[in-house]
Coordinates of C-alpha atoms in Angstrom, one line a residue:
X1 CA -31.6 -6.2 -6.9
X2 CA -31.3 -6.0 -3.2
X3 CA -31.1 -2.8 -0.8
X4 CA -27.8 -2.5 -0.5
X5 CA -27.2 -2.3 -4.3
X6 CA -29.9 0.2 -5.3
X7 CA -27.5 3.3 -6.1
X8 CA -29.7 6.4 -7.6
X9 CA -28.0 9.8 -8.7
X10 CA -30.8 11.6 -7.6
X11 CA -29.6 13.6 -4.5
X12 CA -33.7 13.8 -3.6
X13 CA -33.6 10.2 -3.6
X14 CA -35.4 8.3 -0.5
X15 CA -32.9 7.1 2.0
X16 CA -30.6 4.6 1.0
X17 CA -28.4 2.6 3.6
X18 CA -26.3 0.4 2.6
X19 CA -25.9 -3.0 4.8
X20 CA -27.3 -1.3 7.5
X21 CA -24.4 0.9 8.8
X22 CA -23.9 3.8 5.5
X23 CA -26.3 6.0 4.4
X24 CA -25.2 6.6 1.1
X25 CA -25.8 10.9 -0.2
X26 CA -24.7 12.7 -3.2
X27 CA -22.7 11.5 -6.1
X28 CA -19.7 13.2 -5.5
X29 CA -17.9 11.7 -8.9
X30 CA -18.0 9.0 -11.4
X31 CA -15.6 7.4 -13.7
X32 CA -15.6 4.8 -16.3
X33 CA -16.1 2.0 -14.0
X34 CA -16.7 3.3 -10.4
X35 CA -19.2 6.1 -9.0
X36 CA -18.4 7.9 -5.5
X37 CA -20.9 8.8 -3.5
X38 CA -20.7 11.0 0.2
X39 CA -21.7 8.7 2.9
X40 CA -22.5 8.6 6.6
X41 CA -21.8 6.0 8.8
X42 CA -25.0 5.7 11.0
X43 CA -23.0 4.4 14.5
X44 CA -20.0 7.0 14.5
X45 CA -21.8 9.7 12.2
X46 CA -18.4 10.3 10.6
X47 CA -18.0 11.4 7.1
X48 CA -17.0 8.7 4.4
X49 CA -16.7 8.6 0.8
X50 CA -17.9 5.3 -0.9
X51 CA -16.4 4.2 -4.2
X52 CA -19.1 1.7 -6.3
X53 CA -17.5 -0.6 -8.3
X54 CA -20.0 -2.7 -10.6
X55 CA -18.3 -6.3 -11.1
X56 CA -20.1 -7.2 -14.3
X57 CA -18.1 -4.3 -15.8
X58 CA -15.0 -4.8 -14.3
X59 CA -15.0 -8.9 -15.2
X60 CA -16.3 -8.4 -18.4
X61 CA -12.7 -6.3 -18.9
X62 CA -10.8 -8.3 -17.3
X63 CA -9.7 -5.8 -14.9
X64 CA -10.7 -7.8 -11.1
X65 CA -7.3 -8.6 -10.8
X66 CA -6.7 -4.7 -10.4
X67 CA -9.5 -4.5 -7.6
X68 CA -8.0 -7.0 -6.0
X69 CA -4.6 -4.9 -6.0
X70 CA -6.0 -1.7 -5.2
X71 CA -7.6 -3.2 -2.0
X72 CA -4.0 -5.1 -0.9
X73 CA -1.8 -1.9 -1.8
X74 CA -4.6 0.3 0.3
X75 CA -4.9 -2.0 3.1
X76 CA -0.6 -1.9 2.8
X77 CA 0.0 1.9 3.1
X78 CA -2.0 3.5 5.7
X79 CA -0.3 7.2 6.5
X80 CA -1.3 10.5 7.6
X81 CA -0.8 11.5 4.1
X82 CA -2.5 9.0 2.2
X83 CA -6.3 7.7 1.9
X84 CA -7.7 5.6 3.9
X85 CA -9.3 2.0 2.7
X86 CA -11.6 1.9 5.8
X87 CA -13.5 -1.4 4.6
X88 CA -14.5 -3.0 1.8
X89 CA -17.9 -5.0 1.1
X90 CA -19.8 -6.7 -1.8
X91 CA -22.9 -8.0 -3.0
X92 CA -23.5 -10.3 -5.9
X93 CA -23.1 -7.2 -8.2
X94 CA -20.8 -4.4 -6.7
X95 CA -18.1 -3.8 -4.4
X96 CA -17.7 -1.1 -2.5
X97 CA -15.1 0.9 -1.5
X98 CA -15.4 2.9 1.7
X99 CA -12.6 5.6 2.6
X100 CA -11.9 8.5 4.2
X101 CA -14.0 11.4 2.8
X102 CA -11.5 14.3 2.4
X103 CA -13.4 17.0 1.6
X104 CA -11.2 19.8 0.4
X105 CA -11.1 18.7 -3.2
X106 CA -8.2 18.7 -5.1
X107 CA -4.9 19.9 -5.3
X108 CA -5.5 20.4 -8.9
X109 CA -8.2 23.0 -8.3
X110 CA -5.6 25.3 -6.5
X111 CA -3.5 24.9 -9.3
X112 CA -6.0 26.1 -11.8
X113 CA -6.2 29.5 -10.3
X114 CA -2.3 29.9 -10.6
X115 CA 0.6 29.4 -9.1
X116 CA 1.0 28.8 -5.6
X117 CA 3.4 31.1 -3.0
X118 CA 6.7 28.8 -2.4
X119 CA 5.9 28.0 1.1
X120 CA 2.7 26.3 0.2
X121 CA 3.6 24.2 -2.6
X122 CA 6.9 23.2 0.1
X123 CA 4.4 22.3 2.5
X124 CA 2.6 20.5 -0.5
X125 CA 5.8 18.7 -1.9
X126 CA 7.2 17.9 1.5
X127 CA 3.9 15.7 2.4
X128 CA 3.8 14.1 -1.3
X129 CA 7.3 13.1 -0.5
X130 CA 7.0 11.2 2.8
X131 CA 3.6 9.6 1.4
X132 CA 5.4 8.4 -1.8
X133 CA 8.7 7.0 0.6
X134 CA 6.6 5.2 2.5
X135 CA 4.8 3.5 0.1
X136 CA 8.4 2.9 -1.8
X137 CA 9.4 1.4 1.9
X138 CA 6.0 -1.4 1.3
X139 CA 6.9 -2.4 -2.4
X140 CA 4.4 -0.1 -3.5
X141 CA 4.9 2.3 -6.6
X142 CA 1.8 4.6 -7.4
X143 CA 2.3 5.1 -11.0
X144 CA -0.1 7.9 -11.8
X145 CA 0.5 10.7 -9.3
X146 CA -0.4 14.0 -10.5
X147 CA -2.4 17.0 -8.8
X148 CA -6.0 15.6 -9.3
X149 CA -5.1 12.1 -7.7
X150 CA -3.8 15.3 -4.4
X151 CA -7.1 15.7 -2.5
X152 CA -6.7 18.4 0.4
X153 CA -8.3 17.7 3.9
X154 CA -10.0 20.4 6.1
X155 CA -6.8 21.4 7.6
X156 CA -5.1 21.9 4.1
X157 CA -3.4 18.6 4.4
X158 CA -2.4 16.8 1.2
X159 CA -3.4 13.1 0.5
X160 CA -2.9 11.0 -1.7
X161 CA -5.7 8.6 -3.3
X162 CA -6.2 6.8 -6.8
X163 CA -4.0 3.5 -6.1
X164 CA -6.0 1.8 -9.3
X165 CA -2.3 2.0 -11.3
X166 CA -0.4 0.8 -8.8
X167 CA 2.1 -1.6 -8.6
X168 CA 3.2 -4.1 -6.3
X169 CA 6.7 -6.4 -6.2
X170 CA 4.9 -9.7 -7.6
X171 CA 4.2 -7.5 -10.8
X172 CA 8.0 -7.2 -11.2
X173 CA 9.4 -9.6 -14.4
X174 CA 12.6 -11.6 -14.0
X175 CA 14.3 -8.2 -15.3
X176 CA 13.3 -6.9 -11.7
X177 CA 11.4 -4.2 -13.5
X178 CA 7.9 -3.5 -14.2
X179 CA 6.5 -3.2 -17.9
X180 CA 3.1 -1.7 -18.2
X181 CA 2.6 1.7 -19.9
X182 CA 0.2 3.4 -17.5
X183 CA -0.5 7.1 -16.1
X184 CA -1.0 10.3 -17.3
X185 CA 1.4 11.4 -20.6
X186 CA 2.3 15.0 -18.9
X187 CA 3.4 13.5 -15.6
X188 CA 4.9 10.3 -16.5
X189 CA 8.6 9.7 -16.8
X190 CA 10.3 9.2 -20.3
X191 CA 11.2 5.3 -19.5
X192 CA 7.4 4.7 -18.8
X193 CA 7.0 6.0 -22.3
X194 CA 9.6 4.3 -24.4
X195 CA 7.5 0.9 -23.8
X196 CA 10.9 -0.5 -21.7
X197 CA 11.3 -1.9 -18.4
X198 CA 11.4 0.4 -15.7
X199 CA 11.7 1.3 -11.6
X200 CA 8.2 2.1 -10.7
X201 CA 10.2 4.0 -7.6
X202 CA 12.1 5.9 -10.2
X203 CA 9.1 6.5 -12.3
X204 CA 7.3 8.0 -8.8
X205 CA 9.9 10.4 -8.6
X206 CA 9.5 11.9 -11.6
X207 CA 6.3 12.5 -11.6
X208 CA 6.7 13.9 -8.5
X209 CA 8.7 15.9 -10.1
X210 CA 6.7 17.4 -12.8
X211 CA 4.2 18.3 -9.4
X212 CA 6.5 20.5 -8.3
X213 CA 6.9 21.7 -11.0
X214 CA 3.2 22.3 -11.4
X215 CA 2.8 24.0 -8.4
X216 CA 5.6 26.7 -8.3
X217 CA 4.7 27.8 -12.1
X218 CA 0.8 27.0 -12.9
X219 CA 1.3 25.3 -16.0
X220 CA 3.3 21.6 -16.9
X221 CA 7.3 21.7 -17.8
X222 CA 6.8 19.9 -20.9
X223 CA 3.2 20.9 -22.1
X224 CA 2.5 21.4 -26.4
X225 CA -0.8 21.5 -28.0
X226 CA 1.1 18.6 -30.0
X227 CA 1.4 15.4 -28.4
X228 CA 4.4 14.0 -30.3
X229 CA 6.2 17.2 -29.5
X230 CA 5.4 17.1 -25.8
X231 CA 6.7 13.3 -26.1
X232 CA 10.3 14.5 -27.1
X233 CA 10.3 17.5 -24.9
X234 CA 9.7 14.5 -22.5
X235 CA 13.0 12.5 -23.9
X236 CA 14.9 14.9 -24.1
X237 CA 14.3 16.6 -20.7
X238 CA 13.8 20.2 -22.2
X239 CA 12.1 22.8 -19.9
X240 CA 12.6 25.9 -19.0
X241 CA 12.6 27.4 -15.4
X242 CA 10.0 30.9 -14.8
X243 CA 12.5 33.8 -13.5
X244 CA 10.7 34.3 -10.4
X245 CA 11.6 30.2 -9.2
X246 CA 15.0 30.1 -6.3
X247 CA 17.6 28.7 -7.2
X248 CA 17.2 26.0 -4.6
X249 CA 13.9 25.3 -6.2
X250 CA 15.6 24.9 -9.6
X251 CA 18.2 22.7 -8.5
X252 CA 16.1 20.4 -6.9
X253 CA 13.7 20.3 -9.9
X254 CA 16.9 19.7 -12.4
X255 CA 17.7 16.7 -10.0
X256 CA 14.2 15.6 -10.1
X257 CA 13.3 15.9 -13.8
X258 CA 16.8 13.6 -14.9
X259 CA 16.0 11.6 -17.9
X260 CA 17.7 9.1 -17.2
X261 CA 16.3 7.1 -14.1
X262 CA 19.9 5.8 -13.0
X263 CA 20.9 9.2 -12.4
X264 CA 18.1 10.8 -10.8
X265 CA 17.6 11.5 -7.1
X266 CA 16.6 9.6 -5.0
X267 CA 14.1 10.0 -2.3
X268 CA 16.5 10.3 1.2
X269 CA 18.2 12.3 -1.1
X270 CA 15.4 14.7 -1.7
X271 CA 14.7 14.7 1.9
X272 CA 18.3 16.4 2.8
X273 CA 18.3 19.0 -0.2
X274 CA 18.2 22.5 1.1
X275 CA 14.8 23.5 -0.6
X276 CA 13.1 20.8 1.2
X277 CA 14.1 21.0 4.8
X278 CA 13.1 24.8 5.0
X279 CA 10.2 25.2 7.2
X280 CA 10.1 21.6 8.2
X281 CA 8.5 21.1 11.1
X282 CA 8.7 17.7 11.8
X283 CA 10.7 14.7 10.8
X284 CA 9.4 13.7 7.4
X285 CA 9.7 9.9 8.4
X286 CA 8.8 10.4 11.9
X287 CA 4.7 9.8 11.7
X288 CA 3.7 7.5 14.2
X289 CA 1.6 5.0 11.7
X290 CA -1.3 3.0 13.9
X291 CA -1.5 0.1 11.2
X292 CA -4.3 -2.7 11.3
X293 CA -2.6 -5.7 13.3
X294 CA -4.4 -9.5 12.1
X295 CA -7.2 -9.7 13.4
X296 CA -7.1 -13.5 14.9
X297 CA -8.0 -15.4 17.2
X298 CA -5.7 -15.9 20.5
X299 CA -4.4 -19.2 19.4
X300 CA -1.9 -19.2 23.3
X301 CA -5.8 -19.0 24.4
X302 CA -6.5 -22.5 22.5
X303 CA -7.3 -25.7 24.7
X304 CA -4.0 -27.2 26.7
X305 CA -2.9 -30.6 27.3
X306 CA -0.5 -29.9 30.1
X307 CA 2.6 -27.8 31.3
X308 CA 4.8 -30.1 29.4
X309 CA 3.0 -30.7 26.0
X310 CA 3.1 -28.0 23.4
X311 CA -0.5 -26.5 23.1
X312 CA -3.4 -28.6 21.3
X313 CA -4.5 -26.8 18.1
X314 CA -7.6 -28.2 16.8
X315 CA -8.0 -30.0 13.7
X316 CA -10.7 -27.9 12.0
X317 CA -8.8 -25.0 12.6
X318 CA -5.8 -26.5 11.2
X319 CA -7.4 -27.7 8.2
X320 CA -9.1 -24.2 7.8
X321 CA -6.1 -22.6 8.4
X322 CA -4.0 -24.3 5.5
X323 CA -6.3 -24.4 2.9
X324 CA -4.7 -23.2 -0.1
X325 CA -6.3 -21.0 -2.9
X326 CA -7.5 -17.5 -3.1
X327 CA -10.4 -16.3 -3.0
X328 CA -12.1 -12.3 -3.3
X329 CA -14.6 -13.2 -0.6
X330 CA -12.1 -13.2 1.8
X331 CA -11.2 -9.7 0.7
X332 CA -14.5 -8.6 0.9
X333 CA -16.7 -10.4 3.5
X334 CA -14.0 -10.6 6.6
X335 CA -11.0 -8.6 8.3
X336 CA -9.0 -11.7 9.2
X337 CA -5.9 -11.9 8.2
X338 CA -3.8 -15.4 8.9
X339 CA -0.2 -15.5 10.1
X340 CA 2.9 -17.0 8.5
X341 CA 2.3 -20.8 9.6
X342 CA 4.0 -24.2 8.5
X343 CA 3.2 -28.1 9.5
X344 CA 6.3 -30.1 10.3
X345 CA 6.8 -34.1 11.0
X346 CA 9.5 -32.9 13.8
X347 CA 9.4 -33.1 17.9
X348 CA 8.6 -30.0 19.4
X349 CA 11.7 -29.7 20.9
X350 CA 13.1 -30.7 17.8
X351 CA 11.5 -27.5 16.4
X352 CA 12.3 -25.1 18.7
X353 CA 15.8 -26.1 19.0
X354 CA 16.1 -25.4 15.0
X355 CA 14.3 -21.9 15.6
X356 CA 17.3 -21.3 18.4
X357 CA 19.8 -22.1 15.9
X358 CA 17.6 -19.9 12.5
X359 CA 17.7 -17.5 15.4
X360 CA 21.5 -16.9 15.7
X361 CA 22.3 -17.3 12.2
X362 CA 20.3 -14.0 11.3
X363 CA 21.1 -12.1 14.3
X364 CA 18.5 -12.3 16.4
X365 CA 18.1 -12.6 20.0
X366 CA 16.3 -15.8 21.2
X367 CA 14.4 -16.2 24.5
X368 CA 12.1 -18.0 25.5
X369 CA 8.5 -17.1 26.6
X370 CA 7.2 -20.6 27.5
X371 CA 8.7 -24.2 27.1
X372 CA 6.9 -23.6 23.2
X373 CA 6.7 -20.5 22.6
X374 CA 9.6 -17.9 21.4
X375 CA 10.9 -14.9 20.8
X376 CA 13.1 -13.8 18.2
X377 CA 14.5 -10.1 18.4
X378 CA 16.6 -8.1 15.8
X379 CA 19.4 -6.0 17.0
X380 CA 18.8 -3.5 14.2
X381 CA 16.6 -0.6 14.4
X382 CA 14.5 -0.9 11.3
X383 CA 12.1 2.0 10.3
X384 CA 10.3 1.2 13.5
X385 CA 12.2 0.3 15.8
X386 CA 14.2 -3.6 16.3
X387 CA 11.7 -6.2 14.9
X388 CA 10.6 -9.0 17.2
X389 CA 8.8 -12.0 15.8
X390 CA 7.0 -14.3 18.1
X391 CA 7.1 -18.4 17.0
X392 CA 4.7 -21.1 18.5
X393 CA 4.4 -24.7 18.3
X394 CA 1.0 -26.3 18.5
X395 CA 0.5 -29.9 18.8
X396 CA -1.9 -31.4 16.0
X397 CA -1.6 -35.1 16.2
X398 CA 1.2 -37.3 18.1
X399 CA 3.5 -36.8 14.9
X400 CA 2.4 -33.4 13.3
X401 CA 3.0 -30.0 14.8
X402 CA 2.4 -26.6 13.6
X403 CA 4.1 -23.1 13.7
X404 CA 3.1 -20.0 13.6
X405 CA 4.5 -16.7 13.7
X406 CA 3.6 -13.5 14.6
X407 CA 5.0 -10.0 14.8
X408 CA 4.8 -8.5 18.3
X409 CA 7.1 -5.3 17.6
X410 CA 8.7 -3.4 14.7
X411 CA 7.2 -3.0 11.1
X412 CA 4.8 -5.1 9.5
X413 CA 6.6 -4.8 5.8
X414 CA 10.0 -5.7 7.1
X415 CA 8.7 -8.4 9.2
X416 CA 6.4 -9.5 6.3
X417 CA 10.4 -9.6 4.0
X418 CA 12.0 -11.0 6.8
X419 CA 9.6 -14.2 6.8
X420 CA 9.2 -14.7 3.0
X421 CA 13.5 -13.7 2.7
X422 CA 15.1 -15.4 6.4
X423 CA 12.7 -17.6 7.4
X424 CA 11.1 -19.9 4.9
X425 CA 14.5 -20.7 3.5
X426 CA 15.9 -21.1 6.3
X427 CA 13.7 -23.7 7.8
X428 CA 13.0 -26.0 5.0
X429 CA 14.3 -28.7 6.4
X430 CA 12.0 -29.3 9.1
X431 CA 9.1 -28.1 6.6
X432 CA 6.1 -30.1 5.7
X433 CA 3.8 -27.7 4.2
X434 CA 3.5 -23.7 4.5
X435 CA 0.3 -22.1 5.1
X436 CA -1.7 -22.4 1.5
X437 CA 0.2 -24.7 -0.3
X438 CA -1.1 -27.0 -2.5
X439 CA 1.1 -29.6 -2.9
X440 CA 2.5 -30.4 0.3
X441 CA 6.0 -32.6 0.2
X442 CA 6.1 -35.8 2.2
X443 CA 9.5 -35.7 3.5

């Protein structure tokens, strides 16, 4: 077993760094599969918390697909209010998580000594809620949110961790719905539990729901010694409200805790009620988000032919660029991230003249940056602004060109839609291959 894997409970153990930047403390935690430890990392001296997964046990059941989506979902939702996946590494035997140590504990705690004044579970609820939209607003449902999965930060700020349940849009069946039971009985929503499709949204908001709950009263809406019983307190929607909650409080919750999912609120909607905007201090969706751009190379900074000739892009590169397949490594051993690109049989000019014409049909602005390089703006504010999407045509042989895209403005999960949605479809015609496909057509 090398260095970086030697893990020892043993707070008095000698000093352990792992791959030469963490030095790896206490055990803060364990579960069934994963141990978190407090760690240090030795360059910035900040604070982390390292999750140790051991890969035997999670192939053995079956459960590396879900490592794989808890890394994509963390690396998808990175808010003031939520956790924060700094990196992820592995050896032959573990992976290891390393995040953001928040070192308040959790919200649960609180809650164990009682229920909390109205102002503080507000300030609570009000956080939960733009964490949860703005996962909601990247595809992402949490699916087990409940007051131990709230850890506080020094400054009393919530955040959210514990994405091991969640769920992104590929999960969805043709029914548009997700169908695996998961979470925690006393917070999850009465769809969940009847073994049916459901709205992992939907489901979100219930259980944030039951949180509130939670945190105004010190004990659960629908708790009984007898599971079954809790189960059709849980159907039926039957709780009863403390006399010392507001009435605002109450009407919210009664909006909240709506069996069925069709007719419960919905989060904008949450957002305007009365209860919610008192003492709000800021614009729930107005956090300014710095998310992790690709980190690439500069391909504009690739070798030229001339003024008149659409940029050379080097053959290896290309080839490296399209391979197709997936594989964990590249989760765990780099940070690069490749951009939307396609290979096409067409003129450069041919190309661009299509992308002028895509351009217009989705209304978007077109301009040009150089003779092969463009810029596609939307004329809708989005939840950050107007998106702009950069394209660029690279020469690969006399007859084969490539394009790739970039975002240079706006948000990276509507751009991400707008390329899978608008895009793709839209240029099939002058489409050899996509980036990663297998089976490329000869057209």
């Amino acid at each position: 077993m090398d260095e970086a894997e030697q893990q020892n409970d043993n707070t008095n153990c000698p000093r352990n760094v792992l791959f030469g930047k963490y030095e790896m403390g206490r055990l803060l935690g364990k579960g069934t599969f994963a141990k978190v430890y407090y760690g240090k990392n030795l360059v910035t001296g900040e604070s982390v918390a390292i999750k140790v997964i051991n890969k035997n046990h999670v192939k053995k059941d079956g459960l590396m697909e879900q490592i794989k989506r808890e890394i994509s979902v963390m690396r998808l939702v990175r808010h003031p209010n939520i956790v924060e996946l700094k990196e992820v590494m592995a050896t032959k035997q573990k992976v290891f998580f390393v995040m953001e140590y928040v070192k308040g504990g959790e919200l649960f705690a609180k809650v164990l000594k009682g229920k909390l004044k109205e102002d503080v579970a507000r300030k609570y609820f009000q956080q939960l809620v733009s964490a949860v939209d703005f996962c909601h607003s990247r595809g992402v449902s949490h699916r087990d949110l409940k007051p131990e999965n709230l850890l506080l930060d020094e400054n009393g700020d919530l955040k959210v961790s514990d994405f091991g349940l969640s769920a992104l849009p590929e999960q969805l069946r043709n029914d548009g719905l997700l169908h695996t039971q998961c979470g925690t009985p006393a917070y999850v929503a009465p769809e969940v539990l009847r073994k049916k499709g459901y709205d992992g949204a939907k489901a979100d908001i219930w259980s944030c729901g039951v949180i509130l709950y939670v945190l105004l009263a010190g004990y659960l809406p629908f708790q009984d010694e007898n599971v079954m019983k809790m189960y059709r307190r849980v159907f039926k929607g039957e709780y009863e409200f403390p006399q010392w909650f507001s009435e605002d409080a109450k009407r919210l919750i009664s909006k909240l805790l709506v069996v069925d999912p069709a007719k419960r609120i919905s989060i904008p909607e949450i957002m305007k009620s009365p209860w919610f905007q008192k003492g709000l201090t800021r614009p729930i969706t107005g956090f300014s988000i710095e998310e992790n751009e690709e980190e690439v190379s500069d391909l504009s900074a690739k070798t030229k032919s001339d003024s008149t000739s659409p940029p050379f892009y080097n053959a290896f590169e290309f080839i490296s660029s399209m391979s197709s397949g997936f594989d964990l490594s590249s989760l765990f051993e780099s940070k690069r991230k490749s951009r939307p690109m396609f290979t096409s049989k067409c003129s450069a000019s041919a190309i661009m003249a299509k992308l002028q014409s895509v351009a217009k049909k989705l209304n978007f602005g077109f301009s040009l940056e150089k003779e092969y390089k463009a810029k596609m703006q939307g004329r809708v504010e989005g939840r950050k602004g107007k998106l702009a999407v950069v394209a660029e045509v690279f020469e690969v042989a006399p007859e084969l060109a490539v394009v790739e895209f970039s975002k240079s403005a706006g948000d990276t999960f509507e751009y991400a839609r707008f390329c899978d949605e608008d895009v793709r479809p839209a240029l099939k015609d002058i489409v050899w291959s996509w980036q990663g496909e297998s089976d490329r057509q000869q057209l």
